Amino acid sequence: MKQVSNMANTSNGSLATLLVLFTISAAIHTGAAQFPVQSQNLIADNVSVVEGETATISCRVKNNDDSVIQLLNPNRQTIYFKDVRPLKDARFQLVNFSDNELRVSLSNVSLSDEGRYVCQLYTDPPQEAYADITVLIPPGNPIIESREDIVREGNETEITCTSMGSKPAATIRWMKGDKELQGKSKVEATYDRMFTVTSWLRFTVTREDDGVPVVCIVDHPAVKDFQAQKYLEVQYKPEVTIKVEFPQGLIREGENLELTCQAKGKPQPQQVNWVRVDDDVPSHAVITGSDLFIENLNKSYNGTYRCVASNSVGETYADYILYVRDALTTTPKPTTTTTTTISATTSPPDIIQDSQAGPEAQRLDHAVIGGVVAVVVFAMLCLLIVLGRYFARHKGTYFTHEAKGADDAADADTAIINAEGGHNNSDEKKEYYI
């Protein structure tokens, strides 16, 4: 019975103490309401805390003269009076109590805990300082969607990113590859003081955008590096190039030609064709897939050869201009002869001349031909001079019938007799033949 009586007395004493504290607190509240003053020595800081985490409220006093410190909630209920917690909320815990500080923690913070908390210092008149608790609610995972999954080159696409259920409202940025793009955003408030943000991004796609990620980045004080991404899939017409397999360099008559058509597109080109612009492909040309082969070229094959590739997006082509040059030729050896020694001079070894050579080679050909002609003319002149001198030295002397005495004969018979006989006394007539 005595033990029960003692317990009852202890319980009554605790209740009496709490009643006294509430009475004093109410009196102070009334005085503070009648004589509001701005705190000079009391300091409190605002707090931002993510929902579900722990907030710490600190009431600090400079040059305290043993005045009592207490902490009130937004409803002005006493949380801590010195180091005593009258409020039955176990989430509030005393972190530190001294003459210069009252520090209290609030765990598992919820949106209902947001508001202005009051630090009071029992002076005459009482002083107050305020600590505003802001509860941050991170957004849910961003949702990124596109108007179409596959886009054709040159068309416009639209991508949407949505961030829901955040406090405060989030902001959304866009990145395409390593380039930042500007979108348009809309903010909507919900009934529970949350916010939903939607952003739209529109741009015209190119073939270079194929496979490039478009990233939606959500900025919010409660989270970092919050993002979602979508890879672009772009269809485009083929890209066509023509590669010369052989020959390398200038193309001449008699050589063979092989061309390869390289086509790349999305989707991959379904068909590759070879045609000759303004004419038919040579009848003996061989087309195998994307390869074109022509043997034993001649100048009649000159022209433009076109490779055409197509897919579901469109058709593209590339051209190759064929120009066949003359075949390589050999210049004959020039020779020189004279009538006196009947000797010959030989030119240097055979020189392969290109009928398509440049001006230097053509000048060389003209010089050689001119030299040969000059040598031949000179040889003919020398021959004429030598023959003239030869015949001049071997002149002819002979007697005609008139020189044998026909002029002195009385008649023809006498002239014949004189001609057959001696003619020592007759005059000689000489004729020369050159």
PDB file of N, CA and C in Angstrom, residues 131-222:
ATOM      1  N   ALA A 131      13.068  29.392 -37.220  1.00  0.00           N
ATOM      2  CA  ALA A 131      13.721  28.415 -38.107  1.00  0.00           C
ATOM      3  C   ALA A 131      12.639  27.799 -38.993  1.00  0.00           C
ATOM      4  N   ASP A 132      12.677  28.122 -40.278  1.00  0.00           N
ATOM      5  CA  ASP A 132      11.704  27.578 -41.230  1.00  0.00           C
ATOM      6  C   ASP A 132      12.214  26.238 -41.766  1.00  0.00           C
ATOM      7  N   ILE A 133      11.389  25.222 -41.607  1.00  0.00           N
ATOM      8  CA  ILE A 133      11.717  23.899 -42.154  1.00  0.00           C
ATOM      9  C   ILE A 133      10.984  23.726 -43.477  1.00  0.00           C
ATOM     10  N   THR A 134      11.784  23.475 -44.528  1.00  0.00           N
ATOM     11  CA  THR A 134      11.226  23.218 -45.854  1.00  0.00           C
ATOM     12  C   THR A 134      11.468  21.747 -46.191  1.00  0.00           C
ATOM     13  N   VAL A 135      10.406  21.052 -46.509  1.00  0.00           N
ATOM     14  CA  VAL A 135      10.494  19.629 -46.833  1.00  0.00           C
ATOM     15  C   VAL A 135      10.596  19.478 -48.353  1.00  0.00           C
ATOM     16  N   LEU A 136      11.657  18.819 -48.798  1.00  0.00           N
ATOM     17  CA  LEU A 136      11.878  18.569 -50.221  1.00  0.00           C
ATOM     18  C   LEU A 136      11.391  17.172 -50.572  1.00  0.00           C
ATOM     19  N   ILE A 137      10.613  17.101 -51.642  1.00  0.00           N
ATOM     20  CA  ILE A 137      10.123  15.807 -52.104  1.00  0.00           C
ATOM     21  C   ILE A 137      10.691  15.564 -53.498  1.00  0.00           C
ATOM     22  N   PRO A 138      11.552  14.572 -53.667  1.00  0.00           N
ATOM     23  CA  PRO A 138      12.175  14.344 -54.975  1.00  0.00           C
ATOM     24  C   PRO A 138      11.147  13.849 -55.981  1.00  0.00           C
ATOM     25  N   PRO A 139      11.359  14.143 -57.263  1.00  0.00           N
ATOM     26  CA  PRO A 139      10.429  13.663 -58.292  1.00  0.00           C
ATOM     27  C   PRO A 139      10.599  12.167 -58.531  1.00  0.00           C
ATOM     28  N   GLY A 140       9.575  11.589 -59.124  1.00  0.00           N
ATOM     29  CA  GLY A 140       9.690  10.203 -59.540  1.00  0.00           C
ATOM     30  C   GLY A 140      10.584  10.083 -60.768  1.00  0.00           C
ATOM     31  N   ASN A 141      10.813   8.856 -61.197  1.00  0.00           N
ATOM     32  CA  ASN A 141      11.661   8.641 -62.376  1.00  0.00           C
ATOM     33  C   ASN A 141      11.078   9.361 -63.574  1.00  0.00           C
ATOM     34  N   PRO A 142      11.908  10.133 -64.299  1.00  0.00           N
ATOM     35  CA  PRO A 142      11.387  10.837 -65.475  1.00  0.00           C
ATOM     36  C   PRO A 142      10.945   9.849 -66.555  1.00  0.00           C
ATOM     37  N   ILE A 143       9.907  10.222 -67.267  1.00  0.00           N
ATOM     38  CA  ILE A 143       9.365   9.402 -68.349  1.00  0.00           C
ATOM     39  C   ILE A 143       9.638  10.119 -69.669  1.00  0.00           C
ATOM     40  N   ILE A 144      10.352   9.454 -70.567  1.00  0.00           N
ATOM     41  CA  ILE A 144      10.679  10.049 -71.858  1.00  0.00           C
ATOM     42  C   ILE A 144       9.981   9.258 -72.965  1.00  0.00           C
ATOM     43  N   GLU A 145       9.318   9.979 -73.860  1.00  0.00           N
ATOM     44  CA  GLU A 145       8.553   9.355 -74.941  1.00  0.00           C
ATOM     45  C   GLU A 145       8.778  10.153 -76.229  1.00  0.00           C
ATOM     46  N   SER A 146       8.656   9.459 -77.360  1.00  0.00           N
ATOM     47  CA  SER A 146       8.778  10.134 -78.655  1.00  0.00           C
ATOM     48  C   SER A 146       7.518   9.904 -79.472  1.00  0.00           C
ATOM     49  N   ARG A 147       7.271  10.825 -80.395  1.00  0.00           N
ATOM     50  CA  ARG A 147       6.055  10.733 -81.212  1.00  0.00           C
ATOM     51  C   ARG A 147       6.101   9.529 -82.138  1.00  0.00           C
ATOM     52  N   GLU A 148       7.300   9.178 -82.632  1.00  0.00           N
ATOM     53  CA  GLU A 148       7.478   7.994 -83.460  1.00  0.00           C
ATOM     54  C   GLU A 148       8.821   7.374 -83.120  1.00  0.00           C
ATOM     55  N   ASP A 149       8.891   6.063 -83.263  1.00  0.00           N
ATOM     56  CA  ASP A 149      10.130   5.359 -82.935  1.00  0.00           C
ATOM     57  C   ASP A 149      11.175   5.503 -84.034  1.00  0.00           C
ATOM     58  N   ILE A 150      10.752   5.559 -85.286  1.00  0.00           N
ATOM     59  CA  ILE A 150      11.670   5.668 -86.413  1.00  0.00           C
ATOM     60  C   ILE A 150      11.334   6.940 -87.183  1.00  0.00           C
ATOM     61  N   VAL A 151      12.347   7.753 -87.455  1.00  0.00           N
ATOM     62  CA  VAL A 151      12.162   9.032 -88.127  1.00  0.00           C
ATOM     63  C   VAL A 151      12.974   9.029 -89.419  1.00  0.00           C
ATOM     64  N   ARG A 152      12.406   9.587 -90.475  1.00  0.00           N
ATOM     65  CA  ARG A 152      13.130   9.713 -91.738  1.00  0.00           C
ATOM     66  C   ARG A 152      13.926  11.017 -91.764  1.00  0.00           C
ATOM     67  N   GLU A 153      15.052  10.941 -92.407  1.00  0.00           N
ATOM     68  CA  GLU A 153      15.920  12.112 -92.532  1.00  0.00           C
ATOM     69  C   GLU A 153      15.151  13.284 -93.126  1.00  0.00           C
ATOM     70  N   GLY A 154      15.326  14.468 -92.489  1.00  0.00           N
ATOM     71  CA  GLY A 154      14.661  15.677 -92.959  1.00  0.00           C
ATOM     72  C   GLY A 154      13.324  15.938 -92.314  1.00  0.00           C
ATOM     73  N   ASN A 155      12.768  14.960 -91.573  1.00  0.00           N
ATOM     74  CA  ASN A 155      11.487  15.154 -90.895  1.00  0.00           C
ATOM     75  C   ASN A 155      11.715  15.699 -89.486  1.00  0.00           C
ATOM     76  N   GLU A 156      10.661  16.290 -88.922  1.00  0.00           N
ATOM     77  CA  GLU A 156      10.717  16.807 -87.563  1.00  0.00           C
ATOM     78  C   GLU A 156      10.201  15.757 -86.589  1.00  0.00           C
ATOM     79  N   THR A 157      10.859  15.635 -85.458  1.00  0.00           N
ATOM     80  CA  THR A 157      10.427  14.711 -84.415  1.00  0.00           C
ATOM     81  C   THR A 157      10.148  15.479 -83.138  1.00  0.00           C
ATOM     82  N   GLU A 158       9.333  14.899 -82.268  1.00  0.00           N
ATOM     83  CA  GLU A 158       9.003  15.509 -80.975  1.00  0.00           C
ATOM     84  C   GLU A 158       9.211  14.483 -79.874  1.00  0.00           C
ATOM     85  N   ILE A 159       9.940  14.877 -78.843  1.00  0.00           N
ATOM     86  CA  ILE A 159      10.215  14.011 -77.695  1.00  0.00           C
ATOM     87  C   ILE A 159       9.702  14.708 -76.439  1.00  0.00           C
ATOM     88  N   THR A 160       9.038  13.946 -75.569  1.00  0.00           N
ATOM     89  CA  THR A 160       8.435  14.488 -74.348  1.00  0.00           C
ATOM     90  C   THR A 160       9.077  13.856 -73.126  1.00  0.00           C
ATOM     91  N   CYS A 161       9.332  14.689 -72.113  1.00  0.00           N
ATOM     92  CA  CYS A 161       9.870  14.208 -70.836  1.00  0.00           C
ATOM     93  C   CYS A 161       8.978  14.736 -69.713  1.00  0.00           C
ATOM     94  N   THR A 162       8.583  13.847 -68.784  1.00  0.00           N
ATOM     95  CA  THR A 162       7.678  14.214 -67.699  1.00  0.00           C
ATOM     96  C   THR A 162       8.299  13.853 -66.362  1.00  0.00           C
ATOM     97  N   SER A 163       8.266  14.840 -65.436  1.00  0.00           N
ATOM     98  CA  SER A 163       8.743  14.637 -64.058  1.00  0.00           C
ATOM     99  C   SER A 163       7.567  14.902 -63.121  1.00  0.00           C
ATOM    100  N   MET A 164       7.176  13.886 -62.350  1.00  0.00           N
ATOM    101  CA  MET A 164       5.960  13.987 -61.538  1.00  0.00           C
ATOM    102  C   MET A 164       6.274  13.909 -60.042  1.00  0.00           C
ATOM    103  N   GLY A 165       5.357  14.571 -59.246  1.00  0.00           N
ATOM    104  CA  GLY A 165       5.351  14.403 -57.800  1.00  0.00           C
ATOM    105  C   GLY A 165       6.551  14.964 -57.080  1.00  0.00           C
ATOM    106  N   SER A 166       6.959  16.169 -57.408  1.00  0.00           N
ATOM    107  CA  SER A 166       8.110  16.764 -56.727  1.00  0.00           C
ATOM    108  C   SER A 166       7.703  18.027 -55.993  1.00  0.00           C
ATOM    109  N   LYS A 167       8.532  18.402 -55.034  1.00  0.00           N
ATOM    110  CA  LYS A 167       8.353  19.660 -54.301  1.00  0.00           C
ATOM    111  C   LYS A 167       9.741  20.164 -53.918  1.00  0.00           C
ATOM    112  N   PRO A 168      10.112  21.341 -54.392  1.00  0.00           N
ATOM    113  CA  PRO A 168       9.401  22.217 -55.330  1.00  0.00           C
ATOM    114  C   PRO A 168       9.407  21.633 -56.744  1.00  0.00           C
ATOM    115  N   ALA A 169       8.896  22.387 -57.684  1.00  0.00           N
ATOM    116  CA  ALA A 169       8.845  21.916 -59.072  1.00  0.00           C
ATOM    117  C   ALA A 169      10.260  21.746 -59.618  1.00  0.00           C
ATOM    118  N   ALA A 170      10.461  20.673 -60.378  1.00  0.00           N
ATOM    119  CA  ALA A 170      11.765  20.408 -60.988  1.00  0.00           C
ATOM    120  C   ALA A 170      11.915  21.234 -62.265  1.00  0.00           C
ATOM    121  N   THR A 171      13.135  21.322 -62.748  1.00  0.00           N
ATOM    122  CA  THR A 171      13.415  21.916 -64.055  1.00  0.00           C
ATOM    123  C   THR A 171      14.008  20.838 -64.956  1.00  0.00           C
ATOM    124  N   ILE A 172      13.732  20.946 -66.258  1.00  0.00           N
ATOM    125  CA  ILE A 172      14.151  19.913 -67.219  1.00  0.00           C
ATOM    126  C   ILE A 172      15.045  20.547 -68.278  1.00  0.00           C
ATOM    127  N   ARG A 173      16.180  19.889 -68.546  1.00  0.00           N
ATOM    128  CA  ARG A 173      17.101  20.289 -69.613  1.00  0.00           C
ATOM    129  C   ARG A 173      17.229  19.148 -70.617  1.00  0.00           C
ATOM    130  N   TRP A 174      17.659  19.506 -71.840  1.00  0.00           N
ATOM    131  CA  TRP A 174      17.792  18.518 -72.910  1.00  0.00           C
ATOM    132  C   TRP A 174      19.213  18.523 -73.459  1.00  0.00           C
ATOM    133  N   MET A 175      19.706  17.337 -73.767  1.00  0.00           N
ATOM    134  CA  MET A 175      20.997  17.166 -74.426  1.00  0.00           C
ATOM    135  C   MET A 175      20.819  16.182 -75.585  1.00  0.00           C
ATOM    136  N   LYS A 176      21.404  16.554 -76.757  1.00  0.00           N
ATOM    137  CA  LYS A 176      21.475  15.618 -77.894  1.00  0.00           C
ATOM    138  C   LYS A 176      22.958  15.390 -78.176  1.00  0.00           C
ATOM    139  N   GLY A 177      23.427  14.203 -77.813  1.00  0.00           N
ATOM    140  CA  GLY A 177      24.862  13.974 -77.863  1.00  0.00           C
ATOM    141  C   GLY A 177      25.547  14.866 -76.848  1.00  0.00           C
ATOM    142  N   ASP A 178      26.491  15.694 -77.301  1.00  0.00           N
ATOM    143  CA  ASP A 178      27.166  16.620 -76.397  1.00  0.00           C
ATOM    144  C   ASP A 178      26.684  18.055 -76.589  1.00  0.00           C
ATOM    145  N   LYS A 179      25.535  18.217 -77.243  1.00  0.00           N
ATOM    146  CA  LYS A 179      25.000  19.548 -77.505  1.00  0.00           C
ATOM    147  C   LYS A 179      23.699  19.739 -76.740  1.00  0.00           C
ATOM    148  N   GLU A 180      23.585  20.885 -76.039  1.00  0.00           N
ATOM    149  CA  GLU A 180      22.367  21.177 -75.274  1.00  0.00           C
ATOM    150  C   GLU A 180      21.340  21.849 -76.176  1.00  0.00           C
ATOM    151  N   LEU A 181      20.090  21.379 -76.080  1.00  0.00           N
ATOM    152  CA  LEU A 181      18.988  21.919 -76.857  1.00  0.00           C
ATOM    153  C   LEU A 181      17.965  22.561 -75.928  1.00  0.00           C
ATOM    154  N   GLN A 182      17.186  23.484 -76.472  1.00  0.00           N
ATOM    155  CA  GLN A 182      16.202  24.202 -75.682  1.00  0.00           C
ATOM    156  C   GLN A 182      14.814  23.637 -75.938  1.00  0.00           C
ATOM    157  N   GLY A 183      14.131  23.229 -74.853  1.00  0.00           N
ATOM    158  CA  GLY A 183      12.767  22.731 -74.965  1.00  0.00           C
ATOM    159  C   GLY A 183      11.772  23.698 -74.345  1.00  0.00           C
ATOM    160  N   LYS A 184      10.506  23.339 -74.390  1.00  0.00           N
ATOM    161  CA  LYS A 184       9.444  24.131 -73.769  1.00  0.00           C
ATOM    162  C   LYS A 184       8.822  23.326 -72.640  1.00  0.00           C
ATOM    163  N   SER A 185       8.629  23.983 -71.478  1.00  0.00           N
ATOM    164  CA  SER A 185       8.162  23.283 -70.274  1.00  0.00           C
ATOM    165  C   SER A 185       6.842  23.853 -69.772  1.00  0.00           C
ATOM    166  N   LYS A 186       6.096  22.990 -69.069  1.00  0.00           N
ATOM    167  CA  LYS A 186       4.833  23.378 -68.440  1.00  0.00           C
ATOM    168  C   LYS A 186       4.790  22.784 -67.035  1.00  0.00           C
ATOM    169  N   VAL A 187       4.409  23.624 -66.033  1.00  0.00           N
ATOM    170  CA  VAL A 187       4.382  23.206 -64.632  1.00  0.00           C
ATOM    171  C   VAL A 187       2.923  23.168 -64.164  1.00  0.00           C
ATOM    172  N   GLU A 188       2.554  22.050 -63.539  1.00  0.00           N
ATOM    173  CA  GLU A 188       1.202  21.887 -62.996  1.00  0.00           C
ATOM    174  C   GLU A 188       1.298  21.519 -61.521  1.00  0.00           C
ATOM    175  N   ALA A 189       0.497  22.237 -60.682  1.00  0.00           N
ATOM    176  CA  ALA A 189       0.442  21.952 -59.247  1.00  0.00           C
ATOM    177  C   ALA A 189      -0.682  20.960 -58.967  1.00  0.00           C
ATOM    178  N   THR A 190      -0.423  20.016 -58.070  1.00  0.00           N
ATOM    179  CA  THR A 190      -1.426  19.020 -57.700  1.00  0.00           C
ATOM    180  C   THR A 190      -2.048  19.384 -56.352  1.00  0.00           C
ATOM    181  N   TYR A 191      -3.066  18.629 -55.980  1.00  0.00           N
ATOM    182  CA  TYR A 191      -3.818  18.956 -54.768  1.00  0.00           C
ATOM    183  C   TYR A 191      -2.994  18.798 -53.495  1.00  0.00           C
ATOM    184  N   ASP A 192      -1.962  17.971 -53.498  1.00  0.00           N
ATOM    185  CA  ASP A 192      -1.175  17.703 -52.298  1.00  0.00           C
ATOM    186  C   ASP A 192       0.115  18.529 -52.268  1.00  0.00           C
ATOM    187  N   ARG A 193       0.071  19.709 -52.866  1.00  0.00           N
ATOM    188  CA  ARG A 193       1.196  20.646 -52.891  1.00  0.00           C
ATOM    189  C   ARG A 193       2.411  20.085 -53.628  1.00  0.00           C
ATOM    190  N   MET A 194       2.168  19.147 -54.521  1.00  0.00           N
ATOM    191  CA  MET A 194       3.221  18.609 -55.379  1.00  0.00           C
ATOM    192  C   MET A 194       3.139  19.278 -56.750  1.00  0.00           C
ATOM    193  N   PHE A 195       4.166  18.992 -57.578  1.00  0.00           N
ATOM    194  CA  PHE A 195       4.221  19.601 -58.904  1.00  0.00           C
ATOM    195  C   PHE A 195       4.598  18.548 -59.944  1.00  0.00           C
ATOM    196  N   THR A 196       3.997  18.695 -61.118  1.00  0.00           N
ATOM    197  CA  THR A 196       4.329  17.860 -62.278  1.00  0.00           C
ATOM    198  C   THR A 196       4.837  18.779 -63.389  1.00  0.00           C
ATOM    199  N   VAL A 197       6.001  18.430 -63.950  1.00  0.00           N
ATOM    200  CA  VAL A 197       6.628  19.248 -64.993  1.00  0.00           C
ATOM    201  C   VAL A 197       6.713  18.412 -66.269  1.00  0.00           C
ATOM    202  N   THR A 198       6.279  18.998 -67.378  1.00  0.00           N
ATOM    203  CA  THR A 198       6.363  18.344 -68.694  1.00  0.00           C
ATOM    204  C   THR A 198       7.140  19.240 -69.637  1.00  0.00           C
ATOM    205  N   SER A 199       8.075  18.652 -70.378  1.00  0.00           N
ATOM    206  CA  SER A 199       8.888  19.410 -71.326  1.00  0.00           C
ATOM    207  C   SER A 199       8.829  18.739 -72.691  1.00  0.00           C
ATOM    208  N   TRP A 200       8.750  19.575 -73.766  1.00  0.00           N
ATOM    209  CA  TRP A 200       8.714  19.081 -75.139  1.00  0.00           C
ATOM    210  C   TRP A 200       9.947  19.566 -75.881  1.00  0.00           C
ATOM    211  N   LEU A 201      10.496  18.696 -76.704  1.00  0.00           N
ATOM    212  CA  LEU A 201      11.648  19.041 -77.543  1.00  0.00           C
ATOM    213  C   LEU A 201      11.321  18.686 -78.985  1.00  0.00           C
ATOM    214  N   ARG A 202      11.447  19.669 -79.887  1.00  0.00           N
ATOM    215  CA  ARG A 202      11.193  19.449 -81.321  1.00  0.00           C
ATOM    216  C   ARG A 202      12.441  19.850 -82.106  1.00  0.00           C
ATOM    217  N   PHE A 203      12.817  19.031 -83.074  1.00  0.00           N
ATOM    218  CA  PHE A 203      13.943  19.355 -83.953  1.00  0.00           C
ATOM    219  C   PHE A 203      13.866  18.490 -85.208  1.00  0.00           C
ATOM    220  N   THR A 204      14.569  18.929 -86.253  1.00  0.00           N
ATOM    221  CA  THR A 204      14.634  18.206 -87.525  1.00  0.00           C
ATOM    222  C   THR A 204      15.842  17.275 -87.503  1.00  0.00           C
ATOM    223  N   VAL A 205      15.619  16.016 -87.856  1.00  0.00           N
ATOM    224  CA  VAL A 205      16.683  15.023 -87.750  1.00  0.00           C
ATOM    225  C   VAL A 205      17.476  14.946 -89.052  1.00  0.00           C
ATOM    226  N   THR A 206      18.740  14.551 -88.919  1.00  0.00           N
ATOM    227  CA  THR A 206      19.624  14.287 -90.050  1.00  0.00           C
ATOM    228  C   THR A 206      20.161  12.865 -89.908  1.00  0.00           C
ATOM    229  N   ARG A 207      20.854  12.392 -90.958  1.00  0.00           N
ATOM    230  CA  ARG A 207      21.406  11.037 -90.890  1.00  0.00           C
ATOM    231  C   ARG A 207      22.480  10.929 -89.816  1.00  0.00           C
ATOM    232  N   GLU A 208      23.119  12.056 -89.469  1.00  0.00           N
ATOM    233  CA  GLU A 208      24.119  12.023 -88.405  1.00  0.00           C
ATOM    234  C   GLU A 208      23.494  11.790 -87.029  1.00  0.00           C
ATOM    235  N   ASP A 209      22.178  11.996 -86.898  1.00  0.00           N
ATOM    236  CA  ASP A 209      21.502  11.788 -85.610  1.00  0.00           C
ATOM    237  C   ASP A 209      21.215  10.312 -85.335  1.00  0.00           C
ATOM    238  N   ASP A 210      21.377   9.452 -86.328  1.00  0.00           N
ATOM    239  CA  ASP A 210      21.067   8.038 -86.133  1.00  0.00           C
ATOM    240  C   ASP A 210      21.964   7.438 -85.046  1.00  0.00           C
ATOM    241  N   GLY A 211      21.340   6.860 -84.014  1.00  0.00           N
ATOM    242  CA  GLY A 211      22.085   6.246 -82.924  1.00  0.00           C
ATOM    243  C   GLY A 211      22.551   7.207 -81.852  1.00  0.00           C
ATOM    244  N   VAL A 212      22.232   8.505 -81.987  1.00  0.00           N
ATOM    245  CA  VAL A 212      22.661   9.508 -81.006  1.00  0.00           C
ATOM    246  C   VAL A 212      21.649   9.543 -79.857  1.00  0.00           C
ATOM    247  N   PRO A 213      22.101   9.558 -78.580  1.00  0.00           N
ATOM    248  CA  PRO A 213      21.150   9.608 -77.466  1.00  0.00           C
ATOM    249  C   PRO A 213      20.612  11.016 -77.233  1.00  0.00           C
ATOM    250  N   VAL A 214      19.309  11.097 -76.984  1.00  0.00           N
ATOM    251  CA  VAL A 214      18.673  12.337 -76.534  1.00  0.00           C
ATOM    252  C   VAL A 214      18.373  12.159 -75.048  1.00  0.00           C
ATOM    253  N   VAL A 215      18.924  13.053 -74.215  1.00  0.00           N
ATOM    254  CA  VAL A 215      18.877  12.887 -72.761  1.00  0.00           C
ATOM    255  C   VAL A 215      17.996  13.970 -72.154  1.00  0.00           C
ATOM    256  N   CYS A 216      17.084  13.548 -71.284  1.00  0.00           N
ATOM    257  CA  CYS A 216      16.251  14.446 -70.483  1.00  0.00           C
ATOM    258  C   CYS A 216      16.854  14.501 -69.075  1.00  0.00           C
ATOM    259  N   ILE A 217      17.305  15.678 -68.651  1.00  0.00           N
ATOM    260  CA  ILE A 217      17.976  15.846 -67.358  1.00  0.00           C
ATOM    261  C   ILE A 217      17.040  16.611 -66.425  1.00  0.00           C
ATOM    262  N   VAL A 218      16.758  16.026 -65.253  1.00  0.00           N
ATOM    263  CA  VAL A 218      15.864  16.632 -64.261  1.00  0.00           C
ATOM    264  C   VAL A 218      16.719  17.232 -63.150  1.00  0.00           C
ATOM    265  N   ASP A 219      16.576  18.538 -62.949  1.00  0.00           N
ATOM    266  CA  ASP A 219      17.298  19.241 -61.881  1.00  0.00           C
ATOM    267  C   ASP A 219      16.347  19.501 -60.729  1.00  0.00           C
ATOM    268  N   HIS A 220      16.764  19.064 -59.527  1.00  0.00           N
ATOM    269  CA  HIS A 220      15.941  19.246 -58.329  1.00  0.00           C
ATOM    270  C   HIS A 220      16.876  19.251 -57.115  1.00  0.00           C
ATOM    271  N   PRO A 221      16.599  20.099 -56.126  1.00  0.00           N
ATOM    272  CA  PRO A 221      17.505  20.149 -54.966  1.00  0.00           C
ATOM    273  C   PRO A 221      17.569  18.854 -54.174  1.00  0.00           C
ATOM    274  N   ALA A 222      16.597  17.960 -54.361  1.00  0.00           N
ATOM    275  CA  ALA A 222      16.595  16.717 -53.588  1.00  0.00           C
ATOM    276  C   ALA A 222      17.365  15.601 -54.268  1.00  0.00           C
TER     277      ALA A 222
END
